[in-house]
Short mmCIF file of the C-alpha atoms (twelve columns), coordinates in Angstrom:
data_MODEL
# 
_entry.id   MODEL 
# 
loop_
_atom_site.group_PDB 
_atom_site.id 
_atom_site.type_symbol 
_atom_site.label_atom_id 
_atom_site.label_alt_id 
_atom_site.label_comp_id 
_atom_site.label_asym_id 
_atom_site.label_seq_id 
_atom_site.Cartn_x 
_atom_site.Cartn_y 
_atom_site.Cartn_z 
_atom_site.pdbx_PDB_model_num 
ATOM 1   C CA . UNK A 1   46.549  4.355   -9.400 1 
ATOM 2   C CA . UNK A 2   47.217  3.591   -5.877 1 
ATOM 3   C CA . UNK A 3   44.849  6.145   -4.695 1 
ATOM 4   C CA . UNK A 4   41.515  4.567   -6.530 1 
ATOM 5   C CA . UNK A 5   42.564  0.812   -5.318 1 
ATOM 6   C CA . UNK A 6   42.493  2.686   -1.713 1 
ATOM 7   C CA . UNK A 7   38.724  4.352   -2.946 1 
ATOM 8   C CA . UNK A 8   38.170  1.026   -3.709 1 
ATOM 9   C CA . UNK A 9   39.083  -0.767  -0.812 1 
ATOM 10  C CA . UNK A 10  37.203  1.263   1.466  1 
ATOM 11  C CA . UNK A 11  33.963  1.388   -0.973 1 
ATOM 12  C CA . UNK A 12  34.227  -2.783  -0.012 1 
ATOM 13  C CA . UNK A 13  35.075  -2.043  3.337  1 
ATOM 14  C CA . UNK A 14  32.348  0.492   3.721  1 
ATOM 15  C CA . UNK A 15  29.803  -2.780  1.947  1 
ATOM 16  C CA . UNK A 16  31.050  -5.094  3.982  1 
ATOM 17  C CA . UNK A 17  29.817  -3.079  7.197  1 
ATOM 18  C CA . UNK A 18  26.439  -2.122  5.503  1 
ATOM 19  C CA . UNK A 19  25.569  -6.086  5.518  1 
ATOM 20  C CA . UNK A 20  26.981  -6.941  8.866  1 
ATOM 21  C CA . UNK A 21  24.620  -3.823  10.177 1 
ATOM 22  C CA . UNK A 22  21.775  -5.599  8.243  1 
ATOM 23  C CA . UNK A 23  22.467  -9.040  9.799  1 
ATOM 24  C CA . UNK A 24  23.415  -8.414  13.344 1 
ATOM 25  C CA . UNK A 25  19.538  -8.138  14.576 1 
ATOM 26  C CA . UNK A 26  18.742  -12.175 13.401 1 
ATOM 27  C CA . UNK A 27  22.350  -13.104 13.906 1 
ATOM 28  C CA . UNK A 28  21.094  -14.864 16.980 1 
ATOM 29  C CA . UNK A 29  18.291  -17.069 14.851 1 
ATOM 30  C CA . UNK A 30  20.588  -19.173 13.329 1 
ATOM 31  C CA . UNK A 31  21.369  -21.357 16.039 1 
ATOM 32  C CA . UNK A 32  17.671  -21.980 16.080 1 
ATOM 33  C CA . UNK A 33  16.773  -24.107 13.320 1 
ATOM 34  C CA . UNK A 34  15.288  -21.924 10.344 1 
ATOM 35  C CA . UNK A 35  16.375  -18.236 10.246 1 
ATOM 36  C CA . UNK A 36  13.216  -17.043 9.057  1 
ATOM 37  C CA . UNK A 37  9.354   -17.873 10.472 1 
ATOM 38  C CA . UNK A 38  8.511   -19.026 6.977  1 
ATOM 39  C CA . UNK A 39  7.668   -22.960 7.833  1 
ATOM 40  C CA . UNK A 40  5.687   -22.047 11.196 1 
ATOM 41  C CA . UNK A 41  3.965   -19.299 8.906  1 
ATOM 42  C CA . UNK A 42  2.402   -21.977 6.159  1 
ATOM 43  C CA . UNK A 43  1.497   -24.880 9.163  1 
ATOM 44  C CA . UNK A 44  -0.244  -21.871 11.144 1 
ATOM 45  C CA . UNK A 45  -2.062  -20.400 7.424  1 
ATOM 46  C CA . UNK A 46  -3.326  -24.279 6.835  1 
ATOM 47  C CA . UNK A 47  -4.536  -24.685 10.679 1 
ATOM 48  C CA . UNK A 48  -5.868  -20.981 10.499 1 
ATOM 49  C CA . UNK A 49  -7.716  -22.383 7.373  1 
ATOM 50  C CA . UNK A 50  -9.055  -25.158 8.339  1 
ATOM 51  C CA . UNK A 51  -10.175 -23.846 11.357 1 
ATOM 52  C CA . UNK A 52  -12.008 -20.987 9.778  1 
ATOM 53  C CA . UNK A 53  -14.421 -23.474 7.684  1 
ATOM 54  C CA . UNK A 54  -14.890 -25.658 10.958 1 
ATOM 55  C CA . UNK A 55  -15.838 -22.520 12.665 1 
ATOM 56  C CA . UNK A 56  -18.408 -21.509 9.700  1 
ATOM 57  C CA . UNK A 57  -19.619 -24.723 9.949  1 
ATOM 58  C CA . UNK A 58  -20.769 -24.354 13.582 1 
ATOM 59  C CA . UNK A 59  -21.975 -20.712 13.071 1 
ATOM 60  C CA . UNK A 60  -23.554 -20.792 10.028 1 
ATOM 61  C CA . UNK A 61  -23.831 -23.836 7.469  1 
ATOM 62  C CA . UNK A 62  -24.922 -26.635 9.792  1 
ATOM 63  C CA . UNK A 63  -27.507 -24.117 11.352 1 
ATOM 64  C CA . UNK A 64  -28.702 -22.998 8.229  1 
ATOM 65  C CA . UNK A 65  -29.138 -26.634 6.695  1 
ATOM 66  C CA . UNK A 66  -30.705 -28.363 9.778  1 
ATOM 67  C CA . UNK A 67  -32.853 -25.746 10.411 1 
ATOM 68  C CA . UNK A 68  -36.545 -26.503 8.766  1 
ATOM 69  C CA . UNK A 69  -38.489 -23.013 9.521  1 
ATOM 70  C CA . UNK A 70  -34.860 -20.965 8.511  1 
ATOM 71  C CA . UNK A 71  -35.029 -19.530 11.956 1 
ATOM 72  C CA . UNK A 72  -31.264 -20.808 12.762 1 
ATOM 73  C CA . UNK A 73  -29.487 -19.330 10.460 1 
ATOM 74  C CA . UNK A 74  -26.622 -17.938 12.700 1 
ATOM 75  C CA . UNK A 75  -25.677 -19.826 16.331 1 
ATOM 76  C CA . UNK A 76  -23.253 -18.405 18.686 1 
ATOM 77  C CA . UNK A 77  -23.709 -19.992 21.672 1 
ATOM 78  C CA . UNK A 78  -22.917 -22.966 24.248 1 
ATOM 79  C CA . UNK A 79  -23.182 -25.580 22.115 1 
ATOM 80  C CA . UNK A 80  -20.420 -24.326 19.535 1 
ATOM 81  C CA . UNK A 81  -17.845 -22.424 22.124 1 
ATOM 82  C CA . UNK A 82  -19.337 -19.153 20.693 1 
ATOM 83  C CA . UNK A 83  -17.982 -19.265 17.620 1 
ATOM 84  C CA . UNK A 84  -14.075 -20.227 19.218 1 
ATOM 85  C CA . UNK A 85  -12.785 -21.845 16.457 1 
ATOM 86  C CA . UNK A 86  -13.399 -19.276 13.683 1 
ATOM 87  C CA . UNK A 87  -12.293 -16.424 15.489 1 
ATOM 88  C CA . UNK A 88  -9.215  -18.637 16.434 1 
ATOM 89  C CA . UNK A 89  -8.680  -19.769 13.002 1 
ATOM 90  C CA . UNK A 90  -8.988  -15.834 11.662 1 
ATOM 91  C CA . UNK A 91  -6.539  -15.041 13.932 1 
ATOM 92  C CA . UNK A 92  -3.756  -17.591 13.386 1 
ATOM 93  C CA . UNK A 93  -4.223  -16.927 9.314  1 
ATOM 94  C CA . UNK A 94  -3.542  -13.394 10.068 1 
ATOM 95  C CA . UNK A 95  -0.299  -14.052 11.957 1 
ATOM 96  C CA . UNK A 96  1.220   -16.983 9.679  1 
ATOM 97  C CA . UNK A 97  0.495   -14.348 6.588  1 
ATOM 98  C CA . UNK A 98  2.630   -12.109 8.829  1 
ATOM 99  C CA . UNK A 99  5.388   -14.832 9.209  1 
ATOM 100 C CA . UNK A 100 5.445   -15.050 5.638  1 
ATOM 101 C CA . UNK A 101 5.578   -11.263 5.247  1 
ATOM 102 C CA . UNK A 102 8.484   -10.948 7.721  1 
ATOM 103 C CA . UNK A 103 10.129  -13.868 5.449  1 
ATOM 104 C CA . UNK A 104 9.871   -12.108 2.225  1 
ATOM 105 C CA . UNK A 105 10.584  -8.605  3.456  1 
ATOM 106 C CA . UNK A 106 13.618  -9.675  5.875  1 
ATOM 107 C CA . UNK A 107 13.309  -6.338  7.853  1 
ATOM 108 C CA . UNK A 108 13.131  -6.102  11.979 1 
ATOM 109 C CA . UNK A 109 9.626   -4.508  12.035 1 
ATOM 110 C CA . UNK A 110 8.004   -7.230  10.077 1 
ATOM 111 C CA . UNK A 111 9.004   -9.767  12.741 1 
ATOM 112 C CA . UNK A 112 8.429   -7.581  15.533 1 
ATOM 113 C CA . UNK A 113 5.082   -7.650  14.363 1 
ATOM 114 C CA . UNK A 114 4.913   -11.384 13.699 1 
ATOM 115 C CA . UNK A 115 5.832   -11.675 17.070 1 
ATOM 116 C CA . UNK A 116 3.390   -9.355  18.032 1 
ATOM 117 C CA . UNK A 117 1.007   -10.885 16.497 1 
ATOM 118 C CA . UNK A 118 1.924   -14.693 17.823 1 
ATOM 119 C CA . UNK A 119 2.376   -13.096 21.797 1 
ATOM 120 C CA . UNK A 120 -1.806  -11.953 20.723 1 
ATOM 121 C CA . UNK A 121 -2.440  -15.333 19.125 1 
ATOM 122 C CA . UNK A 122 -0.816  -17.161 21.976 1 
ATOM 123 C CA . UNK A 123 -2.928  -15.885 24.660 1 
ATOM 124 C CA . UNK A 124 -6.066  -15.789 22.728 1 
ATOM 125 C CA . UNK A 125 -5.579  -19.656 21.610 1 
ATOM 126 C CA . UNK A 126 -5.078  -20.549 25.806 1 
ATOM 127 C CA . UNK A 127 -8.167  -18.474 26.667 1 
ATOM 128 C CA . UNK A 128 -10.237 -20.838 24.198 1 
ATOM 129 C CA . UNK A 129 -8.516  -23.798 25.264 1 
ATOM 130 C CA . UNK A 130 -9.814  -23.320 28.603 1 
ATOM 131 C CA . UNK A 131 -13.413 -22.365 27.133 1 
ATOM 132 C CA . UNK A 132 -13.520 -25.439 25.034 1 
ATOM 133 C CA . UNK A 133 -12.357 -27.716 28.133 1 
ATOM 134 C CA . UNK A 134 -14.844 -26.125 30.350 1 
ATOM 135 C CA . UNK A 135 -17.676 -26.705 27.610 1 
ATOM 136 C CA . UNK A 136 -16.855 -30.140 27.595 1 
ATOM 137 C CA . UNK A 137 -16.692 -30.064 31.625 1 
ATOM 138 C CA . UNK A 138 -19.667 -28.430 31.734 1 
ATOM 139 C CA . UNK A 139 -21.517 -30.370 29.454 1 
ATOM 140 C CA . UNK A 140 -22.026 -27.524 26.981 1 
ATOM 141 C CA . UNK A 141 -20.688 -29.160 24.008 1 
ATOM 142 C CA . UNK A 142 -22.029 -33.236 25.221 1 
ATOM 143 C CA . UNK A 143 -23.630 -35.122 22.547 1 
ATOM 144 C CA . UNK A 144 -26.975 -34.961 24.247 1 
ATOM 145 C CA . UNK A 145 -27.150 -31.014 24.042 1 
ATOM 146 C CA . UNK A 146 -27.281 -31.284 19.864 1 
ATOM 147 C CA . UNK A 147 -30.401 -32.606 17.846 1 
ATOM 148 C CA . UNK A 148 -30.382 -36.275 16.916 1 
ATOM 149 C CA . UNK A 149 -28.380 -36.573 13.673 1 
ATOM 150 C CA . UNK A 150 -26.894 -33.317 13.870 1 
ATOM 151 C CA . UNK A 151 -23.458 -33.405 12.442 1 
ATOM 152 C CA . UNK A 152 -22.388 -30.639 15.101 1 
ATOM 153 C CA . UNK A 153 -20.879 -32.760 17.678 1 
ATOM 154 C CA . UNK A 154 -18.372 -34.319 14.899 1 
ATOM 155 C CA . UNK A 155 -16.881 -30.988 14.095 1 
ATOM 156 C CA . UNK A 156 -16.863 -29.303 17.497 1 
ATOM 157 C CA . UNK A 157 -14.524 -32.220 18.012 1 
ATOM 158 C CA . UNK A 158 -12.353 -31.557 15.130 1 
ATOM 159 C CA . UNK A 159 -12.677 -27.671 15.912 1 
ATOM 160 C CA . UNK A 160 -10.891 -28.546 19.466 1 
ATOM 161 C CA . UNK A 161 -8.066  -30.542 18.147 1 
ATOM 162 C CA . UNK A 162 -7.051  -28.101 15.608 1 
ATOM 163 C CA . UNK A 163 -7.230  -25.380 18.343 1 
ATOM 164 C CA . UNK A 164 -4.856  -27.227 20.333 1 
ATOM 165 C CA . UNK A 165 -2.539  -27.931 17.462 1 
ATOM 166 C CA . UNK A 166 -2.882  -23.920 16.953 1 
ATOM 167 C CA . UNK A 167 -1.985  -23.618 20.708 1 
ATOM 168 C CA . UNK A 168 0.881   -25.875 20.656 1 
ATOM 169 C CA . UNK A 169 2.500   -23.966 17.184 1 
ATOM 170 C CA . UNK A 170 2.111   -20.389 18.866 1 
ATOM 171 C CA . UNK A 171 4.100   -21.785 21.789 1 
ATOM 172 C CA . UNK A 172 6.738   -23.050 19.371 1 
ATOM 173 C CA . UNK A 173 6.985   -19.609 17.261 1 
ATOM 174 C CA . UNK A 174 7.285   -17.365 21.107 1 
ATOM 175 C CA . UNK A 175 9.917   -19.930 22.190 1 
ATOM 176 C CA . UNK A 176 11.935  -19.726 18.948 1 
ATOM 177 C CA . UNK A 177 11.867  -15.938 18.506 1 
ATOM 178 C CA . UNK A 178 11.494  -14.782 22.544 1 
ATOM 179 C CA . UNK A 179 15.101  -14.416 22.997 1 
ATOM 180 C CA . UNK A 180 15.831  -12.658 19.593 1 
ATOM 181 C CA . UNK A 181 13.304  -10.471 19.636 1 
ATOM 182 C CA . UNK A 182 12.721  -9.702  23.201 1 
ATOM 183 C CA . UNK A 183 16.698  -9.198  23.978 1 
ATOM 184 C CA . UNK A 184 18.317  -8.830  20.844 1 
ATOM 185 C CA . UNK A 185 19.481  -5.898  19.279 1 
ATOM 186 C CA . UNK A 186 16.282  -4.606  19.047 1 
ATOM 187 C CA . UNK A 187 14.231  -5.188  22.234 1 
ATOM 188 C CA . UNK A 188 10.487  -5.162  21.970 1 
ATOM 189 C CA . UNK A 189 9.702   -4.290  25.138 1 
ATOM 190 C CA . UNK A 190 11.301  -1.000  24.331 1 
ATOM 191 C CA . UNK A 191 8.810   -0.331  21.481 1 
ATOM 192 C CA . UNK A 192 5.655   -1.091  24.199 1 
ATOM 193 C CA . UNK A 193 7.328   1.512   26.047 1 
ATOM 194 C CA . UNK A 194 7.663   3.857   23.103 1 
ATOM 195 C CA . UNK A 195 4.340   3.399   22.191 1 
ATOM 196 C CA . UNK A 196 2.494   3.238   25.468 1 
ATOM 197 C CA . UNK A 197 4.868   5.503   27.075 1 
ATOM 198 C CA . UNK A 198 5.990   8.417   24.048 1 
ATOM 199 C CA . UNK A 199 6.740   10.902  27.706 1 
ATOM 200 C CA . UNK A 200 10.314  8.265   28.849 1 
ATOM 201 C CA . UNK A 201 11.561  7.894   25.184 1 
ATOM 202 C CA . UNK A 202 11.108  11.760  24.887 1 
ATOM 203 C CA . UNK A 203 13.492  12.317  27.336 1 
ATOM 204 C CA . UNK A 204 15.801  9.727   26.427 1 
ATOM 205 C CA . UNK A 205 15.559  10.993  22.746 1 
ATOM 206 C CA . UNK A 206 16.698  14.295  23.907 1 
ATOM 207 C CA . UNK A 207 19.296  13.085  26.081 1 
ATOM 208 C CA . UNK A 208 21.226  11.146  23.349 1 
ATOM 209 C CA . UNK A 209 20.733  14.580  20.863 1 
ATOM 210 C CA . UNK A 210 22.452  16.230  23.740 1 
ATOM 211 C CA . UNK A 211 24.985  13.606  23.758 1 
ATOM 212 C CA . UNK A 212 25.865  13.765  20.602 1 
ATOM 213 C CA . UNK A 213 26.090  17.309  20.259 1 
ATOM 214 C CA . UNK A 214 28.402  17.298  23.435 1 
ATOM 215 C CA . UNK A 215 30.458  14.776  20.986 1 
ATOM 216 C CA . UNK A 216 30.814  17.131  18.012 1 
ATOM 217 C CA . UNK A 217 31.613  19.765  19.278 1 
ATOM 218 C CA . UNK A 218 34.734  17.612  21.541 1 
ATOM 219 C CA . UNK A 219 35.778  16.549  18.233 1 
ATOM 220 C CA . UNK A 220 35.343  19.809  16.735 1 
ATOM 221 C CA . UNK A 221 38.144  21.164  19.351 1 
ATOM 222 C CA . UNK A 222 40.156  18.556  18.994 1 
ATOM 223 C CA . UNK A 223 40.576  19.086  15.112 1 
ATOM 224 C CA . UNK A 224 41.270  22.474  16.229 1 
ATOM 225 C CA . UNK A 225 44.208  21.611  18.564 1 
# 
């Protein structure tokens, strides 16, 4: 009797370790508000959203409909940022549907590629940010340089502020998560260097198997003595 409440014991013991294991890489990500990127993931879908139909707007509706001969039909150039807000609203749709993933799934690759995904979004969303301000310095994007009537000028406006509100939530998710996922139990600048750099891990691969056959066989001897 005494011997299956010990099997018991450590069966609970032996549980009780399993979820610690499985918590200890997002341990850190409750001190930071929400444990999972599941809010940040819906804002940046609906911005992601909206900015794709803005950006289809610029590119290909408005042309289509103000043009009288059908010659317009798609426009990427000065006037609408060449086509910055749909390719920055595909983008931050892709990487919110990751957020979500990451949330569902609850496993240290999804969110290593979320934040994969928001370190790609973040630098794309500051490259058009200084594209759209130097269209309006330049006078790309003025209201003099559309057709009269044209309802581009309106929603190359909108298009702007909802890149900027994309800008300002990628910041958010890299500061929330940079710490974790960057110095955490599972560093992600070791998996660049595992996957630009297969040669170093190689060698460190082989240099824990030597380790821990070095470790058997010690124990191995010291069962013996």
């Amino acid at each position: 009797m005494s011997l299956q409440q010990e099997q018991q014991i450590s069966e609970d013991d032996d549980d009780d370790v399993q979820l610690t294991r499985q918590e200890i890489v997002f341990s850190q990500m409750r001190a930071r508000g929400s444990k999972w990127p599941k809010a940040i993931g819906v804002v940046e879908i609906i911005i992601g959203f909206i900015l794709s139909i803005l950006g289809a707007l610029e590119i290909f509706i408005i042309p289509m409909s103000e043009s009288k001969d059908g010659s317009n039909q798609v426009v990427m150039d000065k006037t609408n940022s060449y086509g910055a807000g749909f390719f920055a609203g595909l983008v931050m749709v892709i990487t919110g549907s990751t957020a979500l993933r990451a949330t569902m799934s609850q496993r240290d690759t999804t969110v290593v590629r979320f934040f994969n995904l928001t370190i790609l979004s973040l630098l794309l969303y500051a490259v058009l940010t200084v594209l759209l301000i130097a269209s309006y310095s330049e006078g790309w994007t003025s209201p003099d340089k559309y057709k009269p009537g044209s309802r581009m000028k309106e929603v190359h406006i909108f298009v702007t502020i909802f890149t900027v509100l994309g800008l300002m939530f990628a910041v958010t998710s890299f500061v929330q998560y940079v710490e974790v996922i960057c110095c955490g139990e599972v560093p992600l600048w070791s998996m660049w260097v595992s996957c630009f750099c297969p040669c170093v891990f190689s060698k460190k691969r082989r240099r824990l198997s030597f380790d821990s056959s070095l470790r058997e066989e010690f124990h191995s001897f010291s069962d013996l003595i």
